[in-house]
Coordinates of C-alpha atoms in Angstrom, one line a residue:
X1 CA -17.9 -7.8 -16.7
X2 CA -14.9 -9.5 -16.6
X3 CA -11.4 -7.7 -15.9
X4 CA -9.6 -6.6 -19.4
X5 CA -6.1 -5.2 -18.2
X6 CA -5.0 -4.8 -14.3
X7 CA -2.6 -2.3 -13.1
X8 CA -0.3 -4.1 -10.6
X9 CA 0.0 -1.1 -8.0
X10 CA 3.2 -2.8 -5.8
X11 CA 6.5 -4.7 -6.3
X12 CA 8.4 -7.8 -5.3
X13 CA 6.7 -11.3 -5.0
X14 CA 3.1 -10.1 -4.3
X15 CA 3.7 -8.0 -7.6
X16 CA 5.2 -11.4 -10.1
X17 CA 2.8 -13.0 -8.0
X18 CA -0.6 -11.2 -8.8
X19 CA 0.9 -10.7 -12.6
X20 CA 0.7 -14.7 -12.8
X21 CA -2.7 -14.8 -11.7
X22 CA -4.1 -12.0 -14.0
X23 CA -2.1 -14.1 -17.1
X24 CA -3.6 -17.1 -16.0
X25 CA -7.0 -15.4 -16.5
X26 CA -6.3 -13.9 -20.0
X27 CA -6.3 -10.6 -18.0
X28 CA -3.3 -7.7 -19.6
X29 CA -1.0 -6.6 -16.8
X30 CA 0.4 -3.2 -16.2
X31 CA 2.8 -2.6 -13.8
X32 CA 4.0 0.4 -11.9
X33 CA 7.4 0.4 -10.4
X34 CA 10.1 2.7 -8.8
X35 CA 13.3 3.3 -10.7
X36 CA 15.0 1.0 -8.4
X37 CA 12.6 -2.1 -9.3
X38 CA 12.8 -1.0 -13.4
X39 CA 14.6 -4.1 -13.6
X40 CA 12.6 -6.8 -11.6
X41 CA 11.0 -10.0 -12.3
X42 CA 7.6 -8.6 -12.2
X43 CA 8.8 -6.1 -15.0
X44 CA 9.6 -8.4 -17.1
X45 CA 6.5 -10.3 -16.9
X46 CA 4.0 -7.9 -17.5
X47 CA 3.0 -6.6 -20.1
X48 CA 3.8 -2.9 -19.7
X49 CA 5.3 -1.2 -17.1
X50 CA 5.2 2.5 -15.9
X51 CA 7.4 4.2 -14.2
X52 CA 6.2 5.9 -11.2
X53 CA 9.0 8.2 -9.7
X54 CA 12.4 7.4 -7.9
X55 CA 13.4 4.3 -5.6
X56 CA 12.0 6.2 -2.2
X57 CA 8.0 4.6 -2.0
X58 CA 6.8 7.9 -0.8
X59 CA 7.6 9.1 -4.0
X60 CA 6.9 6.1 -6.2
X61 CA 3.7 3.5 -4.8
X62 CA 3.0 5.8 -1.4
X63 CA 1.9 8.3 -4.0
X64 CA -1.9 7.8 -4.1
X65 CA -2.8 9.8 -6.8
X66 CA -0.1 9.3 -8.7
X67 CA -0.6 6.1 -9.2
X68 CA -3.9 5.9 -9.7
X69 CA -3.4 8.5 -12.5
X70 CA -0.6 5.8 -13.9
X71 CA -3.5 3.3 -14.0
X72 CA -5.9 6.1 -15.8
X73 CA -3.5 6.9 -18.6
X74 CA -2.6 3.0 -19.1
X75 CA -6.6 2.0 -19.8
X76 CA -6.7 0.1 -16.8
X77 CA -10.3 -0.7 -15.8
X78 CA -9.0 -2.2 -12.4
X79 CA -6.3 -1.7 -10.2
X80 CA -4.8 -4.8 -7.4
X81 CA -2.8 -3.2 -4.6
X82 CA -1.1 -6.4 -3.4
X83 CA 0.0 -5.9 0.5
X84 CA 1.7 -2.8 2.5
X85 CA 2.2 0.3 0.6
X86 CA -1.7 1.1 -0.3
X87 CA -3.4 -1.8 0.1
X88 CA -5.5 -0.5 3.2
X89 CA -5.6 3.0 2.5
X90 CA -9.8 4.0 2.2
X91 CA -9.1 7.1 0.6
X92 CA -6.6 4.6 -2.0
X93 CA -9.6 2.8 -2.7
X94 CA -12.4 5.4 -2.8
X95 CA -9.7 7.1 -5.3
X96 CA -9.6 4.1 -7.9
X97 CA -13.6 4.0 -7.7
X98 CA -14.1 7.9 -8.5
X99 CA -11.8 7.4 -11.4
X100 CA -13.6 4.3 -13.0
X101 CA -11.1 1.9 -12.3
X102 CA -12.2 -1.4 -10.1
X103 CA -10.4 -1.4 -6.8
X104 CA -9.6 -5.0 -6.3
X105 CA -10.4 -5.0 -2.2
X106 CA -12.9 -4.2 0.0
X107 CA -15.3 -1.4 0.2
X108 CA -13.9 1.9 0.8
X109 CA -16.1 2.4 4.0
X110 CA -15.0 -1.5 4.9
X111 CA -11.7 -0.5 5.0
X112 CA -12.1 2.1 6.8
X113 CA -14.2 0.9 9.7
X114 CA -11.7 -1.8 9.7
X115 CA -9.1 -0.1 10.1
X116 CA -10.0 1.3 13.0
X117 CA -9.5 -1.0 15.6
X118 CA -12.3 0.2 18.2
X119 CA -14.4 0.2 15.5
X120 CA -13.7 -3.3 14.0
X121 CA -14.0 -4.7 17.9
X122 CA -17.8 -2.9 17.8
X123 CA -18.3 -4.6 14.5
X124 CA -16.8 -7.9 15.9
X125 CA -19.6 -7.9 18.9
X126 CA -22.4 -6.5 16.8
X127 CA -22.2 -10.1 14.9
X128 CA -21.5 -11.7 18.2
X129 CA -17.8 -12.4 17.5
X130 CA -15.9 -13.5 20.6
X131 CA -13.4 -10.5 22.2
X132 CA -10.2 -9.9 24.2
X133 CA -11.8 -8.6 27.6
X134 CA -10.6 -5.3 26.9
X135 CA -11.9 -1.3 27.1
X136 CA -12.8 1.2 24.4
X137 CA -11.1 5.0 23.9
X138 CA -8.5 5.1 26.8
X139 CA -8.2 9.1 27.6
X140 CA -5.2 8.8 29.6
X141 CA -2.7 7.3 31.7
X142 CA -5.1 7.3 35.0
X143 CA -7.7 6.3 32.7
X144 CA -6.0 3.1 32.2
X145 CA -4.4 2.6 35.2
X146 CA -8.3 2.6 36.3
X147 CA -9.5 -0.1 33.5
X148 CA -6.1 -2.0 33.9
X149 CA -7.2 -2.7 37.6
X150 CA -10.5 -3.6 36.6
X151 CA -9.2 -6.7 33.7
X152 CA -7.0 -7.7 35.8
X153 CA -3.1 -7.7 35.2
X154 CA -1.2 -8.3 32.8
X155 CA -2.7 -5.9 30.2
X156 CA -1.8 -4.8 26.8
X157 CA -2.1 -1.1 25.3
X158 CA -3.2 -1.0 22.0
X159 CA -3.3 2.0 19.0
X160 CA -6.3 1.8 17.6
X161 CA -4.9 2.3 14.2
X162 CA -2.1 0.4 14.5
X163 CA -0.8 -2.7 13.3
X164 CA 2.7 -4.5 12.9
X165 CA 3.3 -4.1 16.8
X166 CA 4.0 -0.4 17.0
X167 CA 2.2 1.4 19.9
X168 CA 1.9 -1.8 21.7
X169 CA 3.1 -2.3 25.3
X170 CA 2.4 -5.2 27.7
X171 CA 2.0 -3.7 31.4
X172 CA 2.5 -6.2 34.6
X173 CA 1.5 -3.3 36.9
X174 CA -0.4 -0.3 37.7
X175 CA 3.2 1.9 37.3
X176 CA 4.0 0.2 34.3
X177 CA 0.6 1.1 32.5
X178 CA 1.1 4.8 33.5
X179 CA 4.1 4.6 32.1
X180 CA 3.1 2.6 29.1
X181 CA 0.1 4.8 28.1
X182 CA 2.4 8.0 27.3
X183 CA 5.1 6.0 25.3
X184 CA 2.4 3.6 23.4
X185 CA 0.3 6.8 22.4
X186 CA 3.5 8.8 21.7
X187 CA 4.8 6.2 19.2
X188 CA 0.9 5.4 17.6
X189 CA 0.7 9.3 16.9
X190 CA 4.0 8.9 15.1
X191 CA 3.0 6.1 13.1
X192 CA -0.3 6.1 12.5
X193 CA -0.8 10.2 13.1
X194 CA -3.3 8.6 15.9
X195 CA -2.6 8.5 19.4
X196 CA -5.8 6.5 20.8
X197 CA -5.4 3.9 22.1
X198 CA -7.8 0.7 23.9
X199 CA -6.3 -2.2 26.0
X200 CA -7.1 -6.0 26.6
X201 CA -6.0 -8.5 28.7
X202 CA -2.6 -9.7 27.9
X203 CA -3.0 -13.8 27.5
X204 CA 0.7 -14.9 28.4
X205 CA 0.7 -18.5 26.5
X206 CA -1.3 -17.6 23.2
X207 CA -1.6 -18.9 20.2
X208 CA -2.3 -16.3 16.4
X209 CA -5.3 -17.9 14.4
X210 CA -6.5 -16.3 11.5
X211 CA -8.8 -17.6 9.6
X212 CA -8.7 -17.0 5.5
X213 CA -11.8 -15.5 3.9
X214 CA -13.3 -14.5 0.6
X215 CA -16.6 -12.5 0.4
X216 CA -18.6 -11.6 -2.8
X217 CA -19.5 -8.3 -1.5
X218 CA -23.7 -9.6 -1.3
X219 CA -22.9 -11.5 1.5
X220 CA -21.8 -14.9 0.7
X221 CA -18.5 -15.4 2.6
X222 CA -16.1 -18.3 2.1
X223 CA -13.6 -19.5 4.5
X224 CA -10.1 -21.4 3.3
X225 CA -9.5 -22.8 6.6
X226 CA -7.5 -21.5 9.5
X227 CA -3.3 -20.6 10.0
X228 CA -1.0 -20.4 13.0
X229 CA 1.0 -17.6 13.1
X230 CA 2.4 -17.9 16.7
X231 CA 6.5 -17.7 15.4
X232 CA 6.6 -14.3 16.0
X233 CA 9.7 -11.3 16.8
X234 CA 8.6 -8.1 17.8
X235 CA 4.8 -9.1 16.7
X236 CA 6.1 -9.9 13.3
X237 CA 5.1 -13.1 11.6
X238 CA 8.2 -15.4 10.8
X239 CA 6.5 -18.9 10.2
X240 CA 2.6 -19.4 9.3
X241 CA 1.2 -22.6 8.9
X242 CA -2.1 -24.2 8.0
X243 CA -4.3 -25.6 9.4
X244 CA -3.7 -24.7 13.6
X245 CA -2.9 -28.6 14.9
X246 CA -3.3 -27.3 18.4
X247 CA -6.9 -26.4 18.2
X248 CA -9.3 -28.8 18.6
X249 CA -12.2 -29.5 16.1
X250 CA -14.9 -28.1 17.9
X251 CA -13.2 -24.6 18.6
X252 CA -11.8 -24.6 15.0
X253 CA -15.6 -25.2 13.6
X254 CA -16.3 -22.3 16.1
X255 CA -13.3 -19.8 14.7
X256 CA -14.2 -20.4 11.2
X257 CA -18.3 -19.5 11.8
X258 CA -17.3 -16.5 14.1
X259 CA -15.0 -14.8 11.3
X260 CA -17.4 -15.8 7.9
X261 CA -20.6 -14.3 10.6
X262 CA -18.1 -10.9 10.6
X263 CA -17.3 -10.5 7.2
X264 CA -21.1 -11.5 6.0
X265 CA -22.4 -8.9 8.6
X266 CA -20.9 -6.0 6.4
X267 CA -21.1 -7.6 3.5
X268 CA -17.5 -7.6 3.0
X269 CA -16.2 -7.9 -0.8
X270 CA -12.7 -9.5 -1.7
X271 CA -10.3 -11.7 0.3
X272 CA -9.3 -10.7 3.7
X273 CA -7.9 -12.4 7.4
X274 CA -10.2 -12.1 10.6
X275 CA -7.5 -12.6 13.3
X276 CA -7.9 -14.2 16.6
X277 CA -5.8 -14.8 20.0
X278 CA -6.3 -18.4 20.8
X279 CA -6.0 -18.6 24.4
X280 CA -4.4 -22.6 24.7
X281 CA -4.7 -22.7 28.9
X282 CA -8.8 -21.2 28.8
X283 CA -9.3 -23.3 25.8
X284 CA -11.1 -20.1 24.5
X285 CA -10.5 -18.0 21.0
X286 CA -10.5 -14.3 20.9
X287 CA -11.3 -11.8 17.8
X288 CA -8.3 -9.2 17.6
X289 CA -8.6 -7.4 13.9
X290 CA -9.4 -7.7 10.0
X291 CA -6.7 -7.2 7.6
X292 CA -8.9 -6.2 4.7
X293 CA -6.4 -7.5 1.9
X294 CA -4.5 -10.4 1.3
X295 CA -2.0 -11.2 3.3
X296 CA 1.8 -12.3 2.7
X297 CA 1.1 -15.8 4.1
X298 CA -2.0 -16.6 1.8
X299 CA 0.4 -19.3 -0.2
X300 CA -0.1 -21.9 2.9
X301 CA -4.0 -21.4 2.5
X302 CA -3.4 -22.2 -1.1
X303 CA -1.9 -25.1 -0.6
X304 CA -4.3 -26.9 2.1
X305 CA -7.1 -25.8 -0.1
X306 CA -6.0 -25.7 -4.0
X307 CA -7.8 -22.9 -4.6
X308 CA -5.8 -19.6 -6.4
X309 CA -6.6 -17.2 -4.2
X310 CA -5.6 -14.5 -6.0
X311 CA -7.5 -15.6 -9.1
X312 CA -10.5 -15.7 -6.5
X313 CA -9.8 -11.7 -6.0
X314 CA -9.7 -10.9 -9.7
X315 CA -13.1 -12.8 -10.1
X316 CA -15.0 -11.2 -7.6
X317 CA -13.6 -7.7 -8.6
X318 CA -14.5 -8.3 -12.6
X319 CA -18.2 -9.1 -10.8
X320 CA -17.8 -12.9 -11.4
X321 CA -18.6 -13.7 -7.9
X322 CA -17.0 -16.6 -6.2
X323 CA -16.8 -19.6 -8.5
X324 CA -17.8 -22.6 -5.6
X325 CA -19.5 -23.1 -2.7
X326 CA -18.0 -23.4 1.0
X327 CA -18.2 -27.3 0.3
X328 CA -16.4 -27.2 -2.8
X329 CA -13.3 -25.8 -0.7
X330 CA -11.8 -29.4 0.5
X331 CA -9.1 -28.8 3.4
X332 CA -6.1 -31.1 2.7
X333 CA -2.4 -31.7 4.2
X334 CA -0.4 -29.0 6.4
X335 CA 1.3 -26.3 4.7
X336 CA 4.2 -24.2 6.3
X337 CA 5.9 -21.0 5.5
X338 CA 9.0 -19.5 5.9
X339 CA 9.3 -15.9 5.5
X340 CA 13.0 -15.3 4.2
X341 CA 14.5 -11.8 4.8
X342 CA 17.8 -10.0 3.8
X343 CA 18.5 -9.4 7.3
X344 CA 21.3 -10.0 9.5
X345 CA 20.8 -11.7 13.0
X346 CA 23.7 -11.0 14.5
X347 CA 23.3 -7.4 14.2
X348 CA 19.4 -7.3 15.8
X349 CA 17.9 -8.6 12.4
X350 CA 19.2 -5.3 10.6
X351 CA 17.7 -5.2 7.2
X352 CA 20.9 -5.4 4.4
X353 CA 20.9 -4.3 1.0
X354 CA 23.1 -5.2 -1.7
X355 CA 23.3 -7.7 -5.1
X356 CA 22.9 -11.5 -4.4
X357 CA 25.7 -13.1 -5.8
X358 CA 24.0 -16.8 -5.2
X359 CA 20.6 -17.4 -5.5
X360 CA 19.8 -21.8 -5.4
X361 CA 16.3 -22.3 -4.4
X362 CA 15.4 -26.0 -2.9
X363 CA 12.7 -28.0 -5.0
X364 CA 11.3 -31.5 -4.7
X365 CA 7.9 -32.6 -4.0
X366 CA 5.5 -30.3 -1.8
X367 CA 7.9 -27.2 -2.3
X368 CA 6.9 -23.9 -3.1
X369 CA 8.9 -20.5 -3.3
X370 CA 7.2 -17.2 -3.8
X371 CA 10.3 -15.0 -4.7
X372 CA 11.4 -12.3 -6.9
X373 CA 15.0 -13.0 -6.8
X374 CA 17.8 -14.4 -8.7
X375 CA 21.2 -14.7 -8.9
X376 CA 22.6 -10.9 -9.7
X377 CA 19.3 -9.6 -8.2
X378 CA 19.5 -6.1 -6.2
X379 CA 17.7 -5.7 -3.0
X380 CA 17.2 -2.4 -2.9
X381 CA 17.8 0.0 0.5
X382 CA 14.6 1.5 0.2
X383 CA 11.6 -1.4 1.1
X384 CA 11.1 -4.7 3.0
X385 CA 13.7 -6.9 3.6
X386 CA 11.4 -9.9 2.4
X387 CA 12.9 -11.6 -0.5
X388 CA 11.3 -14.8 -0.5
X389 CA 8.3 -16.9 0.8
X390 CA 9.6 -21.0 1.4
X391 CA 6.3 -22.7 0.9
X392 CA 6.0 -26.8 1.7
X393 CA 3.1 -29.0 1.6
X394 CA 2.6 -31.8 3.7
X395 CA 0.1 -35.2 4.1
X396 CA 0.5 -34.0 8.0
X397 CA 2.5 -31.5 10.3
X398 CA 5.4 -34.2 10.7
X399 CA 5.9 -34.4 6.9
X400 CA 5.6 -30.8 5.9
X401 CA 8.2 -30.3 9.1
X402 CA 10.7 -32.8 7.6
X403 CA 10.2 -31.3 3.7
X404 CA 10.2 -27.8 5.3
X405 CA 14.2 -29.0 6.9
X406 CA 15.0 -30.6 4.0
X407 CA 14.3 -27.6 1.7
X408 CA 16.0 -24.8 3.9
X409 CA 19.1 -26.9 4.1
X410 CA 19.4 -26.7 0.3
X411 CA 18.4 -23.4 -0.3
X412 CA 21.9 -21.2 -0.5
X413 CA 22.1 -17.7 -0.4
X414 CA 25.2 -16.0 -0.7
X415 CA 25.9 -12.3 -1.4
X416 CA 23.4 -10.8 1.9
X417 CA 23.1 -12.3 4.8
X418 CA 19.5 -14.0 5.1
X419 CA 17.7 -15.7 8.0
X420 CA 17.4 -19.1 6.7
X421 CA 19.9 -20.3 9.1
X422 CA 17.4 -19.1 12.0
X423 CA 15.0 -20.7 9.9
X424 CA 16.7 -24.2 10.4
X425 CA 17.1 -23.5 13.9
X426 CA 13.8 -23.0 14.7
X427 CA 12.4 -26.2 12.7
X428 CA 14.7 -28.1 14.2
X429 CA 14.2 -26.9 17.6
X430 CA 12.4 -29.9 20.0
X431 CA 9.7 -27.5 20.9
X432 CA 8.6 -26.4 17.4
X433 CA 8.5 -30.4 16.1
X434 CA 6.3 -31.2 19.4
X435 CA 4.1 -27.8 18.1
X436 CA 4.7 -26.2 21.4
X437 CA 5.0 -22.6 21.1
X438 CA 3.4 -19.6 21.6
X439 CA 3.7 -16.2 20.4
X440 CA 6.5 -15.1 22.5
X441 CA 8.3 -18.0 22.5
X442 CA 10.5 -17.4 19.7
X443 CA 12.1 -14.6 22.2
X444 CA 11.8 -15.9 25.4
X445 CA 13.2 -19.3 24.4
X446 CA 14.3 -20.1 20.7
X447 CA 16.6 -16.4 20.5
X448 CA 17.5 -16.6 23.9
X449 CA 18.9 -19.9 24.1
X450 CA 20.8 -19.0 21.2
X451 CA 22.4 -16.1 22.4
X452 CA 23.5 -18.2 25.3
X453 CA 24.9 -20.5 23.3
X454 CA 27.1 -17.5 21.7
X455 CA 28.3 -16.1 25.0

């Protein structure tokens, strides 16, 4: 049965986002915000919205129950939990399905095997996924000093229920893992309230791949092609692109078969990204993790594929299934993303809140922008600092690279400072155009010539 009305559990652009593709399916949309977002674009979309409790997210979309009850008490008979906040939470999940309402994701148990990083690795080999060489539980610093020595230096120490970089540390020597084992597990207990932690061979010149899937839950898995994620700071995504023009065909064929094998295995349900560590001097692709949602940087799969994505999620959940076959999805063009944050550069990329007092977005042909802002738009002190996803389409990297300069040199934001004019360094940067990069070389090179430049 098909979805009726869909409670919008998040905010910003994944929030007007997800409201657009529910319309577009007839489907009503109820949305719960904070009192800070009472305001926002999405709000005045939808067609109802709820307030969940003041601008702090613990006590507005972190609140599990609370806003499952908000979903209960608005007839909703499914619930989409966008990206962050919820959206990987098992218990989240397996709360939405004891109260009737369709949780628009994975399995509970996917999510949380998943989520698990040692676990998801056992999965990955079980279907004969390539891996890092790596360990499983480390049980202390001695412990890895002993595996570091048997990988072979450098390593890198991992929380095996972390994500978004934090309690991971990249050791060049047997000191520097001892070391590195007590400060990674210390900051993955903070974060995660789980101090375990694995390790794999650090690969100094790699390249992120992910590759874009969509599974029916039955086992019929589709893939949407591949993305580059290699513009990185701190192991945070700046630029995505699709497809990855520095693989060749035979290890992209490869990549794709390895992560739809994965997700068939376990008969995974709803959209999700198998990510890989594409090792460009070995010539060899490793499996790293499953986010088990759908991720910020979907729009550039979109585009290469001209399939709604998020539409896709909304049929599978309303027991649809998927609505084509793997060679239905035709792979088109190159698509690139910018992710634009209210952050200022100067100051270490602190986040900055505060009311944008400009807001002129770029258009032409091939130009997307995923945003909830405006002119006179608050960006509240309480979330991410992403306010915007640039989005161009391209008949090859070369084009999409030109649109993409063309388009950040006309967008103007004025109010907050924003990193668009990193943005326009990096695409204009000789090593970027030539596509060679890696995933520290927005760091080691890009920032640090910069701040040479400045001294």
């Amino acid at each position: 049965m098909a979805i009726g009305r869909l409670f919008i559990a998040n905010r910003g652009e994944i929030a007007l986002r997800v409201a657009r593709a529910a319309q577009a399916l007839n489907i009503e949309t109820v949305l719960g915000v904070s009192e800070a977002d009472r305001e926002s674009a999405a709000a005045r979309l939808v067609d109802r919205v709820v307030v969940l409790g003041p601008g702090p997210a613990a006590r507005s979309y972190l609140d599990a129950r609370l806003v499952v009850q908000a979903a209960k008490a608005t007839g909703c008979d499914a619930l989409h939990p966008g990206y962050g906040f919820l959206s990987e939470r098992a218990m989240f999940a397996q709360l939405c399905e004891e109260h009737g309402i369709i949780f628009v994701g994975p399995q509970p148990n996917i999510i949380d095997a998943l989520g698990d990083k040692l676990r998801a690795r056992e999965m990955a080999a079980a279907a004969g996924v390539p891996l890092v060489p790596g360990s499983g539980e480390i049980a202390s610093a001695a412990d890895a000093r002993r595996v570091a020595d048997e990988i072979g230096y450098p390593v890198l120490l991992k929380a095996a229920a972390g994500g978004g970089g934090r309690g991971m540390i990249i050791a060049n020597t047997p000191e520097e893992v001892e070391a590195g084992y007590n400060r990674a597990s210390a900051e993955a207990l903070a974060a995660f309230n789980d101090g375990t932690l694995f390790m794999e061979r650090f690969v100094p010149e790699a390249r992120h791949v992910e590759v874009q899937l969509i599974g029916d839950g039955q086992g019929k898995v589709l893939h949407f092609g591949e993305r580059d994620c290699s513009v990185q700071r701190r192991y945070q995504k700046l630029i995505e692109e699709a497809p990855s023009v520095a693989m060749p065909d035979t290890l992209r064929a490869e990549l794709h078969k390895a992560a739809v094998d994965l997700a068939a295995s376990v008969n995974y349900r709803n959209a999700g990204t198998v990510e890989f560590l594409y090792d460009v001097l070995r010539q060899e692709v490793y499996f790293i993790e499953v986010n088990a949602r759908i991720q910020v940087e979907h729009p550039v799969s979109e585009m290469i594929s001209g399939v709604d994505l998020v539409q896709q999620q909304l049929r599978v959940a309303g027991g649809q299934g998927l609505s084509m076959a793997q060679d239905d999805v035709a792979l088109s063009g190159h698509a690139i993303e910018c992710r634009i944050n209210a952050e200022d550069s100067a100051r270490g990329f602190v986040p900055v809140p505060g009311t944008i007092a400009r807001w002129q977005a770029p258009e032409g042909e091939g130009i997307r922008l995923d945003s909830h802002m405006g002119s006179g738009a608050v960006i509240p002190p309480f979330y991410d600092s992403m306010i915007g996803k640039l989005i161009v389409h391209g008949q090859d990297r070369a084009q999409a690279v030109s649109r993409l300069t063309d388009a950040l040199d006309s967008f103007t934001v004025e109010g907050v400072p924003t990193t668009i004019d990193l943005h326009r360094q990096i695409v204009r940067h000789p090593e970027f155009i030539a596509n060679r990069f890696h995933t520290r070389w927005l760091e080691q090179v890009m920032l640090a010539e910069s701040a040479i430049a400045a001294e």
